[in-house]
Tab-separated table of C-alpha atoms in Angstrom:
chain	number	residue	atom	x	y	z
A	6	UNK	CA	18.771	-23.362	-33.306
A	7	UNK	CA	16.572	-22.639	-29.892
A	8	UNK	CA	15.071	-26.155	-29.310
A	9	UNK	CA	11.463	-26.162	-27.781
A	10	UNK	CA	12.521	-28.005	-24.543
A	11	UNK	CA	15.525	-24.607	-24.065
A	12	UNK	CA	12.159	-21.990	-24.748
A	13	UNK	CA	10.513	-23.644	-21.947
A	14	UNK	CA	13.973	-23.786	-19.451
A	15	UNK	CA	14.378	-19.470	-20.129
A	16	UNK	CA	10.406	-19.322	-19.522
A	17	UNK	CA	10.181	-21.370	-16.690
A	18	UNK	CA	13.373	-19.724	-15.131
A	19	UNK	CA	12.144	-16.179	-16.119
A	20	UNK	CA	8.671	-17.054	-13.771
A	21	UNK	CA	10.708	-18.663	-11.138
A	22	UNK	CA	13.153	-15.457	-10.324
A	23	UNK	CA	9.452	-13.762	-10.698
A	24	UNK	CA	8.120	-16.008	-7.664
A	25	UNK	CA	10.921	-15.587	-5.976
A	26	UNK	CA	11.525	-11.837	-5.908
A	27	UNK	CA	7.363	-11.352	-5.489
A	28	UNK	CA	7.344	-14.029	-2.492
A	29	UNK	CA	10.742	-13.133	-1.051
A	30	UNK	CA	9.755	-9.664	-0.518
A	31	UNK	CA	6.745	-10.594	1.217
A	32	UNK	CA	8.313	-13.217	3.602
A	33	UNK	CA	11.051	-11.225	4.146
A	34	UNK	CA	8.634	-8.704	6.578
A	35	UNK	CA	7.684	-11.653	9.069
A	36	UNK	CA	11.556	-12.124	10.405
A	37	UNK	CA	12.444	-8.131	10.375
A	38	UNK	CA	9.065	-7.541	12.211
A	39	UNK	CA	11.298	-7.129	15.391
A	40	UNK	CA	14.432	-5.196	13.323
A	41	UNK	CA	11.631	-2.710	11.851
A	42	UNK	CA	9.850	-2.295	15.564
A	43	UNK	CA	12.853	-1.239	16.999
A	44	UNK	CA	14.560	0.691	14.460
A	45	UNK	CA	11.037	3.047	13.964
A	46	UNK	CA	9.934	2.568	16.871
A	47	UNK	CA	6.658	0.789	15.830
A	48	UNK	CA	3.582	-0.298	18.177
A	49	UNK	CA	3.661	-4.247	18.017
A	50	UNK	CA	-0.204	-3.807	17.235
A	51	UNK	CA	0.675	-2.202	14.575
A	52	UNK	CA	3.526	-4.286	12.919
A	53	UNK	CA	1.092	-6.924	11.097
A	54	UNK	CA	-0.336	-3.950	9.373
A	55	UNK	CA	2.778	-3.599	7.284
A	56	UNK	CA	1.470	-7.381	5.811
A	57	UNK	CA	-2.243	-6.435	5.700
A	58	UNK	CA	-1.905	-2.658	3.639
A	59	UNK	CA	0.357	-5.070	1.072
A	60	UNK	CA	-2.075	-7.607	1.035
A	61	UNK	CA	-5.274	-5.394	0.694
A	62	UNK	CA	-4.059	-3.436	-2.365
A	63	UNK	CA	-2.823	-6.570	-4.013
A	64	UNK	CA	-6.415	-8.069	-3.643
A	65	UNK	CA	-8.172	-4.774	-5.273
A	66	UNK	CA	-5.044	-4.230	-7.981
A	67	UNK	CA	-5.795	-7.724	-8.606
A	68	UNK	CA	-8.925	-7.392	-9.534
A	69	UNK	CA	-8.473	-4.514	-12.140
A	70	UNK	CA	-5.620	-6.464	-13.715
A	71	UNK	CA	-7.559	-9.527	-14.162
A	72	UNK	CA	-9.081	-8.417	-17.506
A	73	UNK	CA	-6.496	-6.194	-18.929
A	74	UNK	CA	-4.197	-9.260	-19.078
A	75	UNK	CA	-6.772	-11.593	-20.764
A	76	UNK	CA	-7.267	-8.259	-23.364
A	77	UNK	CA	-3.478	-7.617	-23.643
A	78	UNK	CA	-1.702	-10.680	-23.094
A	79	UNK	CA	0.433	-12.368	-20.532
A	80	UNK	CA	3.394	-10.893	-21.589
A	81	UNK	CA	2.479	-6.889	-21.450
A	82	UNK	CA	1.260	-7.414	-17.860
A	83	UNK	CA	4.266	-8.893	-16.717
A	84	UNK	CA	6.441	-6.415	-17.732
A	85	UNK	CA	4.314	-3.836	-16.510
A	86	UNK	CA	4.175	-5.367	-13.023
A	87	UNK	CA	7.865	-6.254	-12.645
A	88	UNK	CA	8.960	-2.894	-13.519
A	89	UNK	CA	6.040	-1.516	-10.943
A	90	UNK	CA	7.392	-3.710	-8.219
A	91	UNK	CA	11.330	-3.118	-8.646
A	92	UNK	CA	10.188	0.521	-8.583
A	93	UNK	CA	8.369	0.216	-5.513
A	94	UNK	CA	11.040	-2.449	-3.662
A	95	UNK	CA	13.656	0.291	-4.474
A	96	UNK	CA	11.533	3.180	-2.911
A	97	UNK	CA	11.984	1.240	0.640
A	98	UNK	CA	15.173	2.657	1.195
A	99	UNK	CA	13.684	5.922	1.162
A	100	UNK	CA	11.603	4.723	4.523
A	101	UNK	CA	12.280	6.676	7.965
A	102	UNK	CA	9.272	6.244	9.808
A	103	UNK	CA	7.235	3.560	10.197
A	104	UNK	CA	4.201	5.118	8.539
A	105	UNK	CA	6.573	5.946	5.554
A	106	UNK	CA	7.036	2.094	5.411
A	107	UNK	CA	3.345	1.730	5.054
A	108	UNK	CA	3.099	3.708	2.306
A	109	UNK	CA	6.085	2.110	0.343
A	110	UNK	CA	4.531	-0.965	1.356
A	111	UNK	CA	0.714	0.106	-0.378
A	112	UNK	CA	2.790	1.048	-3.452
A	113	UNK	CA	4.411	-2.600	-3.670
A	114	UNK	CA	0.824	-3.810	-3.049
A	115	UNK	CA	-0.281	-1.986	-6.268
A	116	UNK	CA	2.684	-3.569	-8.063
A	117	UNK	CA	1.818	-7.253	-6.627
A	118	UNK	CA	-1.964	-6.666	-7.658
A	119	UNK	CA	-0.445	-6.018	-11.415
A	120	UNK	CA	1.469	-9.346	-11.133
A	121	UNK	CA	-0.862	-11.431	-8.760
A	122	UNK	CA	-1.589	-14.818	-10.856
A	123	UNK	CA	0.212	-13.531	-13.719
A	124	UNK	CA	2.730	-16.200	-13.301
A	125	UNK	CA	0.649	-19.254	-13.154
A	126	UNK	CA	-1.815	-17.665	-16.155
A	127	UNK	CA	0.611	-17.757	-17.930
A	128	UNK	CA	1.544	-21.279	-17.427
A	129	UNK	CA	-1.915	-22.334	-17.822
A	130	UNK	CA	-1.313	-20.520	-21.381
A	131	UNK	CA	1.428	-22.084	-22.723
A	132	UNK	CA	1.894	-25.479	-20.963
A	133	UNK	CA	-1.056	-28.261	-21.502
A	134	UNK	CA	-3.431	-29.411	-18.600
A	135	UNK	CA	-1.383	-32.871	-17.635
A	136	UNK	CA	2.214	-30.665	-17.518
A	137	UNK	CA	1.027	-27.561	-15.247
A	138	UNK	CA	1.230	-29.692	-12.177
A	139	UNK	CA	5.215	-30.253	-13.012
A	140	UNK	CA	5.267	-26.379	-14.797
A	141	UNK	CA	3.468	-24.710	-11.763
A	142	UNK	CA	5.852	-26.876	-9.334
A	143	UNK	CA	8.947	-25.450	-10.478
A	144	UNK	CA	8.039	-21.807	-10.932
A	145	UNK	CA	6.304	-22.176	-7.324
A	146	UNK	CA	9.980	-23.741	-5.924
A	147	UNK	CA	11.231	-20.168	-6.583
A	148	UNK	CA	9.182	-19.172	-3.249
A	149	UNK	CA	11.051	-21.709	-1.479
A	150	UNK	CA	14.153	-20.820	-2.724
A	151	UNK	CA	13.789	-17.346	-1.825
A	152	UNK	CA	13.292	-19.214	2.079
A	153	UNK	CA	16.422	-20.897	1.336
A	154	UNK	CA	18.653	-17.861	0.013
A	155	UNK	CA	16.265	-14.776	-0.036
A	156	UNK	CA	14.859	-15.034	3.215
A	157	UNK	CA	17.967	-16.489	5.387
A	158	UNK	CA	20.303	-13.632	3.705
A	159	UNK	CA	17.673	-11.050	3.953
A	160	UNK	CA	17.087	-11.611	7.606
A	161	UNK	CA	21.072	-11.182	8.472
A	162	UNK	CA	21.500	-8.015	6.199
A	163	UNK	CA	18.529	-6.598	8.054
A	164	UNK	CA	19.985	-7.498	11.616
A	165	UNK	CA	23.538	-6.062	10.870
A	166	UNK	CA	22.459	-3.078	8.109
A	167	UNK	CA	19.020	-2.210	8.692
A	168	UNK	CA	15.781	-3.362	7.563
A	169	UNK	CA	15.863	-1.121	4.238
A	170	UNK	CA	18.860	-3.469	2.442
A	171	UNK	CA	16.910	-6.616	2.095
A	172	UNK	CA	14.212	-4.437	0.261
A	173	UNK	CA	17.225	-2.527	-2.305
A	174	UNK	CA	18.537	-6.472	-2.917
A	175	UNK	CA	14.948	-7.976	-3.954
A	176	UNK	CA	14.364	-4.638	-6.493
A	177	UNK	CA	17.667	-5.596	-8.006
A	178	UNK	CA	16.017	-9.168	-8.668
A	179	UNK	CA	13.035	-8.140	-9.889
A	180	UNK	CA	15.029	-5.499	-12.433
A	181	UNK	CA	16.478	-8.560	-13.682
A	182	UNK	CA	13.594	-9.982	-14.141
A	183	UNK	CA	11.963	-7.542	-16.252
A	184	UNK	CA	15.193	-7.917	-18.199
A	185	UNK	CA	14.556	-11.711	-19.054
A	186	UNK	CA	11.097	-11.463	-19.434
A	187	UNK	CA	11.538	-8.274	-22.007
A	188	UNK	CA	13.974	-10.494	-23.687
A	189	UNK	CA	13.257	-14.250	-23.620
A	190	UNK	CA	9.368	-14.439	-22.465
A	191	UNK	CA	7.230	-14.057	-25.696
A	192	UNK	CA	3.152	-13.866	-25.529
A	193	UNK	CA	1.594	-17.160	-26.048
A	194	UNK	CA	-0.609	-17.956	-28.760
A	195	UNK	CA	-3.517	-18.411	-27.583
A	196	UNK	CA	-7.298	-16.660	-27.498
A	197	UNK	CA	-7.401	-13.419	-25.753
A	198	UNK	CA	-10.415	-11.831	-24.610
A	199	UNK	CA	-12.567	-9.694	-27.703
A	200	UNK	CA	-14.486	-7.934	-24.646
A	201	UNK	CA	-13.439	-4.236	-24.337
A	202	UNK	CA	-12.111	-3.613	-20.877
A	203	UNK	CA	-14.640	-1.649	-18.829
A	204	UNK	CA	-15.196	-1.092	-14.803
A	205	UNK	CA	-18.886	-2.607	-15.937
A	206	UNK	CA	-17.615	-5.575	-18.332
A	207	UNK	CA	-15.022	-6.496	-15.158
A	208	UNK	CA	-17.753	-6.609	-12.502
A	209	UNK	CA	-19.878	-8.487	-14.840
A	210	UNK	CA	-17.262	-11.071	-15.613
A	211	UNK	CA	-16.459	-11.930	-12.281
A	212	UNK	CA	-19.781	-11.966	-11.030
A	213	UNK	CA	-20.701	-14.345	-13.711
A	214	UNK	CA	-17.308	-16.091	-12.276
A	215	UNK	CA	-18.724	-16.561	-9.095
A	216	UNK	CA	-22.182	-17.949	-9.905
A	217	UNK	CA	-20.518	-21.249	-10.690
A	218	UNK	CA	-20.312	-23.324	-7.511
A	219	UNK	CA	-16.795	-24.430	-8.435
A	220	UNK	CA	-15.303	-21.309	-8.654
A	221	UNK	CA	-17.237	-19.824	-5.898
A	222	UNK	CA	-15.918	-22.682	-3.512
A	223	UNK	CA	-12.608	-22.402	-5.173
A	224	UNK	CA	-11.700	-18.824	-4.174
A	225	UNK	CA	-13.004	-19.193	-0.950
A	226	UNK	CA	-11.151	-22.082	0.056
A	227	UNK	CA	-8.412	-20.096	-0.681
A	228	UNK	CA	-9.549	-17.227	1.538
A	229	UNK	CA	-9.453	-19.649	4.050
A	230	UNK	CA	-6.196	-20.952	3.143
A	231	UNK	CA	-4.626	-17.283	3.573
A	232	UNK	CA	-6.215	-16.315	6.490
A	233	UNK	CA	-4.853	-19.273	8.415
A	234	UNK	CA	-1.209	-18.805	6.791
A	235	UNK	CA	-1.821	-14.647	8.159
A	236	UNK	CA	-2.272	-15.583	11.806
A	237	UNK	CA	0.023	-18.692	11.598
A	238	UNK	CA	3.268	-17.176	10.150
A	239	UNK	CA	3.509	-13.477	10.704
A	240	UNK	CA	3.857	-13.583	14.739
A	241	UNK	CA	5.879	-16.692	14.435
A	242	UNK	CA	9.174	-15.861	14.356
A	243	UNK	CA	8.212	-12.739	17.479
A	244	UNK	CA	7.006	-15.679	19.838
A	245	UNK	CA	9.667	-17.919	18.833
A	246	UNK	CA	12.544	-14.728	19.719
A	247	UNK	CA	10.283	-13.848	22.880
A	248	UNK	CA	9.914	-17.404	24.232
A	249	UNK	CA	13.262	-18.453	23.576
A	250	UNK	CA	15.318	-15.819	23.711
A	251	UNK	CA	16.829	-17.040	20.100
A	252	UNK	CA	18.566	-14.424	17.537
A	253	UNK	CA	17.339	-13.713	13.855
A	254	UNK	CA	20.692	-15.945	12.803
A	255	UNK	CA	18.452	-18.720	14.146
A	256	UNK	CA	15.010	-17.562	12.467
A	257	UNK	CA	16.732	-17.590	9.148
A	258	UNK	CA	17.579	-20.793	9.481
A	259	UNK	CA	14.448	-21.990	10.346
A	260	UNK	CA	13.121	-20.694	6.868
A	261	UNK	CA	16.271	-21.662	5.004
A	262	UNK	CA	15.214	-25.859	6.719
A	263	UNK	CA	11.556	-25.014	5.337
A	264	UNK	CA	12.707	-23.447	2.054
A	265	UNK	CA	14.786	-26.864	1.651
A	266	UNK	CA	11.420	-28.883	2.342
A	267	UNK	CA	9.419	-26.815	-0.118
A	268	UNK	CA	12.084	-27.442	-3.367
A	269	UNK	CA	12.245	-30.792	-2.343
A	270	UNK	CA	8.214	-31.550	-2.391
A	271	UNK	CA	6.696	-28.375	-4.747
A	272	UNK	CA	8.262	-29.825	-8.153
A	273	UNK	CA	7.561	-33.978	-6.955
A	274	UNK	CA	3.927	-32.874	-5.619
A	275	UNK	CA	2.917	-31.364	-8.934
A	276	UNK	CA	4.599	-33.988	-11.498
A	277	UNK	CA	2.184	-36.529	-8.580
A	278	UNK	CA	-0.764	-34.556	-9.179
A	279	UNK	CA	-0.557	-34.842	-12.731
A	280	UNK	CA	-0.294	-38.324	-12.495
A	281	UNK	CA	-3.136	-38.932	-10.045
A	282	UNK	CA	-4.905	-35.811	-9.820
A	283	UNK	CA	-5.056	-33.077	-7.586
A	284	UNK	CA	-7.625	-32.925	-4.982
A	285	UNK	CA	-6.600	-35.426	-3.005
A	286	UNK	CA	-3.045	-34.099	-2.119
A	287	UNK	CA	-4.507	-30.742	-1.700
A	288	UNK	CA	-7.254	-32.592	1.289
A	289	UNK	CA	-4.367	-34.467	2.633
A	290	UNK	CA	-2.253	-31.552	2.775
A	291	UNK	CA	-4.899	-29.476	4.365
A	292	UNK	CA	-5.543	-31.773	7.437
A	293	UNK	CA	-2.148	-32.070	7.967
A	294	UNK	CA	-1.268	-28.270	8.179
A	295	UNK	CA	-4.713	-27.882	10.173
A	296	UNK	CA	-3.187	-30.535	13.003
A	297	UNK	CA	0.018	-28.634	12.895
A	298	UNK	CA	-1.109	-25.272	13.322
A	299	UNK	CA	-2.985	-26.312	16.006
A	300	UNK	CA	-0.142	-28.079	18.379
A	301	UNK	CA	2.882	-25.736	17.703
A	302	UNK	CA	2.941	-24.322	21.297
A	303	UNK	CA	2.482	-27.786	22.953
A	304	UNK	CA	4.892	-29.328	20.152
A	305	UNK	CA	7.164	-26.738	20.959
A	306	UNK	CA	9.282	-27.006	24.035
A	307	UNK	CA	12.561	-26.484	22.749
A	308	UNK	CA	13.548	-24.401	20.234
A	309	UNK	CA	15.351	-26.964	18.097
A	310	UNK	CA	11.796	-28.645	17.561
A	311	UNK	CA	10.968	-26.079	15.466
A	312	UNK	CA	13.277	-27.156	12.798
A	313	UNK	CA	11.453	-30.270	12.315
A	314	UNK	CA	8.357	-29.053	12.552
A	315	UNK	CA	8.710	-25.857	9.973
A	316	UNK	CA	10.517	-28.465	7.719
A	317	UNK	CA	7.117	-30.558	8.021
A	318	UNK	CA	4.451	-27.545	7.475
A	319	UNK	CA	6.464	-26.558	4.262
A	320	UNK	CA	6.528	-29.793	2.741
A	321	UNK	CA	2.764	-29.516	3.278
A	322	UNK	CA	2.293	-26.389	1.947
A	323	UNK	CA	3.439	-27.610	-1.524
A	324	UNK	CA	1.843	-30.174	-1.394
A	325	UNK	CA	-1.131	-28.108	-1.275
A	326	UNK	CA	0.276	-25.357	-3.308
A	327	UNK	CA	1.150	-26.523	-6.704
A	328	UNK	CA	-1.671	-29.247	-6.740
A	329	UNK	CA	-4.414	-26.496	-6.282
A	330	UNK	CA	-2.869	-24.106	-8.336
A	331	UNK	CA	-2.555	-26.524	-11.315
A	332	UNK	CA	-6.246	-27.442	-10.288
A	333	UNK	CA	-7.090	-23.565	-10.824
A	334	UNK	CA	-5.714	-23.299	-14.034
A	335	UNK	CA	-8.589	-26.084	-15.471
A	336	UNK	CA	-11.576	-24.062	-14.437
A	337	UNK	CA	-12.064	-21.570	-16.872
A	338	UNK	CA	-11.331	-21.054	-20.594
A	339	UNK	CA	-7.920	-19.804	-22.027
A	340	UNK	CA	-9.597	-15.949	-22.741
A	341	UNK	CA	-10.832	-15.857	-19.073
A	342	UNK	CA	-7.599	-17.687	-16.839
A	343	UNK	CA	-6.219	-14.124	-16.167
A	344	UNK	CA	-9.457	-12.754	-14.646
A	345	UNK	CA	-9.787	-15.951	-12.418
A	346	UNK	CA	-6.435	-15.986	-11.245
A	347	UNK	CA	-6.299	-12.463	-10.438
A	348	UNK	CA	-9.944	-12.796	-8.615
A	349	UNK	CA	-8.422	-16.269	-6.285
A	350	UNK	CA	-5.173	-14.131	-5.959
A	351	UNK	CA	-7.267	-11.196	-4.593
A	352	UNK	CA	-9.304	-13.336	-2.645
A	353	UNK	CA	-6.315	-14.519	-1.288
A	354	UNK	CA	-5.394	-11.555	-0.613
A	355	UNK	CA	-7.939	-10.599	1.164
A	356	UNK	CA	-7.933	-13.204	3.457
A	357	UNK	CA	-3.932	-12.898	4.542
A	358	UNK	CA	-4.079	-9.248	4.938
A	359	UNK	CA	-7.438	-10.217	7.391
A	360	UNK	CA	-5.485	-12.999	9.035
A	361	UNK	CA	-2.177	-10.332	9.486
A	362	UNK	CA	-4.730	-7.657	11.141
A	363	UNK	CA	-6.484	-10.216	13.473
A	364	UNK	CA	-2.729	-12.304	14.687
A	365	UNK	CA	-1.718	-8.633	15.908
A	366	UNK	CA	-4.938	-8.462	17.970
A	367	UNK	CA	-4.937	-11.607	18.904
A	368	UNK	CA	-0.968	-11.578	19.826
A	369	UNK	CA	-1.110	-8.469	21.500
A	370	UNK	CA	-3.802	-9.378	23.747
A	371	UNK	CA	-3.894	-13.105	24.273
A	372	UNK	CA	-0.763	-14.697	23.128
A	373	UNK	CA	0.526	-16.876	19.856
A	374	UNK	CA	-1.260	-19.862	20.903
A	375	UNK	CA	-4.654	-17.870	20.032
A	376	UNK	CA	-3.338	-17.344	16.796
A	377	UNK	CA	-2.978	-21.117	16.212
A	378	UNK	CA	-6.066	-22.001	17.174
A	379	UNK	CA	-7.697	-19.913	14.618
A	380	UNK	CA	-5.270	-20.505	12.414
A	381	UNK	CA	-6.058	-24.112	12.846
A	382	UNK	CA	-9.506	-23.539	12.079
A	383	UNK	CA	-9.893	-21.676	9.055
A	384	UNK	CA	-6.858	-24.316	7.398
A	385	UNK	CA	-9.135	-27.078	8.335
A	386	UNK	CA	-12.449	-24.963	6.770
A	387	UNK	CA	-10.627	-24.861	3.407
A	388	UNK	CA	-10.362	-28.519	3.482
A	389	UNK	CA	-13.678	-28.918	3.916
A	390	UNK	CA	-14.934	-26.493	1.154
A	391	UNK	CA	-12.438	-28.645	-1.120
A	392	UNK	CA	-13.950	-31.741	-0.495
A	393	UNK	CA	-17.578	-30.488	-0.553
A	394	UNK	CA	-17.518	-28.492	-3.181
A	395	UNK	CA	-14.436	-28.966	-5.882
A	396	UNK	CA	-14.744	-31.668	-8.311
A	397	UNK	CA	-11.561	-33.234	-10.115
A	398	UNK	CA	-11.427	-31.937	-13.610
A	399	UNK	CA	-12.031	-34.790	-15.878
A	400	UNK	CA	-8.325	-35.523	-17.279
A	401	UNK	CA	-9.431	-36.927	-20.347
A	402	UNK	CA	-11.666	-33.550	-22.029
A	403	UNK	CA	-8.926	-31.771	-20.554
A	404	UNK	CA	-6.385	-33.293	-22.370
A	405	UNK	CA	-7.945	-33.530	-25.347
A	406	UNK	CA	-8.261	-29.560	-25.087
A	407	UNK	CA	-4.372	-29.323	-24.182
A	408	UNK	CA	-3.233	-31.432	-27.538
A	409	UNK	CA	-4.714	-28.883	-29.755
A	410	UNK	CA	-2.783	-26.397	-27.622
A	411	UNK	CA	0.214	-27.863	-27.582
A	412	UNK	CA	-0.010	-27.859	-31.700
A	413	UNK	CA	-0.392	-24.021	-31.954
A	414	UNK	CA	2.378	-23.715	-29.159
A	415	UNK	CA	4.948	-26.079	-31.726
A	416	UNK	CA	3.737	-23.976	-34.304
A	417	UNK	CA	4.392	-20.956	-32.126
A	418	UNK	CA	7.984	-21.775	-31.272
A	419	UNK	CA	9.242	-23.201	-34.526
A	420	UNK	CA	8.171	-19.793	-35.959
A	421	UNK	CA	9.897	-17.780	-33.541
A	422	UNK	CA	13.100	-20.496	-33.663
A	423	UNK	CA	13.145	-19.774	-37.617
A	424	UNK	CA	13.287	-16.020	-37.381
A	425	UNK	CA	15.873	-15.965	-34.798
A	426	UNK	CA	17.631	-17.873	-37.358
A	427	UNK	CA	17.138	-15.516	-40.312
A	428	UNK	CA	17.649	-12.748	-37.731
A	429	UNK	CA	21.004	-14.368	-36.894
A	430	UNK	CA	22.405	-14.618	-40.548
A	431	UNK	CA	21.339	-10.873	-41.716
A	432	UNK	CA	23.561	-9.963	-38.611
């Protein structure tokens, strides 16, 4: 018999190779930036568009999938995006010009719209309020692994094979990830939205959305968040091969030391938050990536100094990660989490594929350190909406919300433990 405690170790495992095919695929671009420039012979102003025309049609996919996965169900959407995105991932090896890597890359946009926030909704669905920091914390470590194994092995297939393999090796991830989820990952029992899905309802729901001053300040503090993660990372590893003269060997194990700092921290920084609550890790975290951001070309003398340093800027990055996604999950109702997810997500979005357009303007024509600066300032500008404008949800309502929950989701699993029993004697 399926205890409740092995349900949750298939779901939570099921999300995590989620996170970290999604994430691994995107990260993947910043390191082959040079690989891809030379092998299609693309302008460098051009290169950060590959991360923009991704980001740009996740932010509007987002949006449309927002409400059909509070009207269908958790489950249904994430099936339909992982079998969108291994698809898509798989149609990258069919890329021999750099404008037909655009285009594969708009399709995998479509697919991440379809699966943008679907991961942590669903969390915020079946796990309580006090247990999504720890939930949320080790689904989110999947992004780090992918910096520890995805990334590092990506880069060195792309240097010695070609850009196109790390793309084929993520699609085979995802494919078994539609496999688990198809399998293992049932629909959680709670309240789905009654509201037939309409172009009209959806613009009316997030509009209504965004009239609270919580929610308003929430998704723009993560604009700000992804705009100053756009100009920070994309050009980073380019001025780090162009200053120092390092190979792609190196880069990946730059991410692989920063991958290491994210497991370490994402998991201990939510099962923190849940303990002491959220906002104030997510301020700390912010300042601290703000002062970063803003020295790494003085800090930055020797190349070695970058190990420390990336190992540093990941550690705060879950530390603001899982915190403020846990923190997300609290400010709407169970029949509306997918639609404000998906609206953060393609807020988000929004603001990376802006902050990937502006770092190749701003690299091309005046150098990394202008990216920083920026960078710098819209990290610091998310703090400061945080602090203003985000309240700490009151623990105590919340939890007494997430006991009758966590009833129905006992309920839930005993019933599906029984029939697998049944099931297993009539076979």
């Amino acid at each position: 018999m399926t205890s409740r405690k092995s349900y949750e170790r298939i779901i939570l495992f099921s999300l995590w190779l989620l996170i970290f095919s999604a994430s691994s695929q995107i990260m993947i671009i910043s390191p082959l930036l040079p690989v891809i420039g030379k092998q299609l012979s693309m302008p460098e102003v051009w290169q950060g568009w590959l991360v923009s025309a991704y980001a740009f049609m996740v932010g509007f996919f987002a949006l449309v999938a927002g409400p059909i996965s509070d009207r269908i169900g958790r489950r249904r959407i994430l099936l339909l995006g992982t079998a969108a995105m291994t698809i898509a991932l798989a149609l990258h090896s069919l890329a021999f010009s750099w404008q037909a890597l655009m285009l594969m890359r708009l399709l995998a946009g479509i697919a991440g719209g379809i699966l943008s926030g679907s991961a942590v909704s669903y969390i915020g669905d079946y796990f309580p309020y006090e247990r999504r920091g720890w939930a949320n914390g080790w689904i989110m470590s999947g992004a780090a692994s992918g910096q520890i194994v995805g990334i590092p092995l990506g880069t060195i297939l792309g240097e010695y094979f070609g850009f196109r393999i790390p793309f084929l090796m993520f699609a085979v991830t995802m494919g078994l990830t539609w496999l688990l989820i198809q399998k293992y990952v049932p629909q959680p029992p709670v309240q789905r939205s009654l509201h037939p899905v309409t172009v009209k309802s959806a613009l009316t729901g997030y509009w209504a959305m965004l009239r609270k001053m919580k929610v308003f300040a929430a998704v723009m503090a993560f604009f700000a968040m992804f705009v100053s993660v756009g100009l920070y990372v994309i050009y980073l590893p380019t001025w780090l091969m162009e200053t120092f003269s390092i190979s792609g060997n190196q880069i990946a194990l730059m991410f692989m030391i920063g991958g290491i700092a994210n497991v370490i921290t994402g998991p201990r920084m939510g099962k923190l938050s849940d303990q002491i609550g959220r906002r104030g890790l997510i301020l700390f975290s912010c300042v601290g990536i703000a002062i970063i951001m803003f020295g790494t070309t003085f800090i930055i003398r020797d190349f070695w100094i970058a190990y420390p340093l990336f190992f540093l800027t990941m550690m705060l990055v879950a530390m603001r990660v899982t915190p403020f996604q846990a923190l997300l999950t609290a400010l709407e109702s169970d029949e509306k989490r997918g639609m404000l997810m998906s609206l953060s997500a393609s807020i988000g979005q929004a603001g990376f594929g802006l902050g990937g357009a502006l770092a190749g303007l701003t690299f091309a024509s005046y150098g990394y350190t202008s990216n920083t600066l920026f960078a710098s300032f819209f990290a610091i500008s998310a703090a400061f909406i945080i602090w203003k404008f985000i309240p700490e949800p009151p623990m105590n309502k919340l939890a007494t919300r997430s006991n009758d929950k966590n009833k129905r989701v006992k309920t839930f699993t005993g019933m599906a433990t029984s029939a697998a029993a049944v099931n297993s004697r009539e076979h």
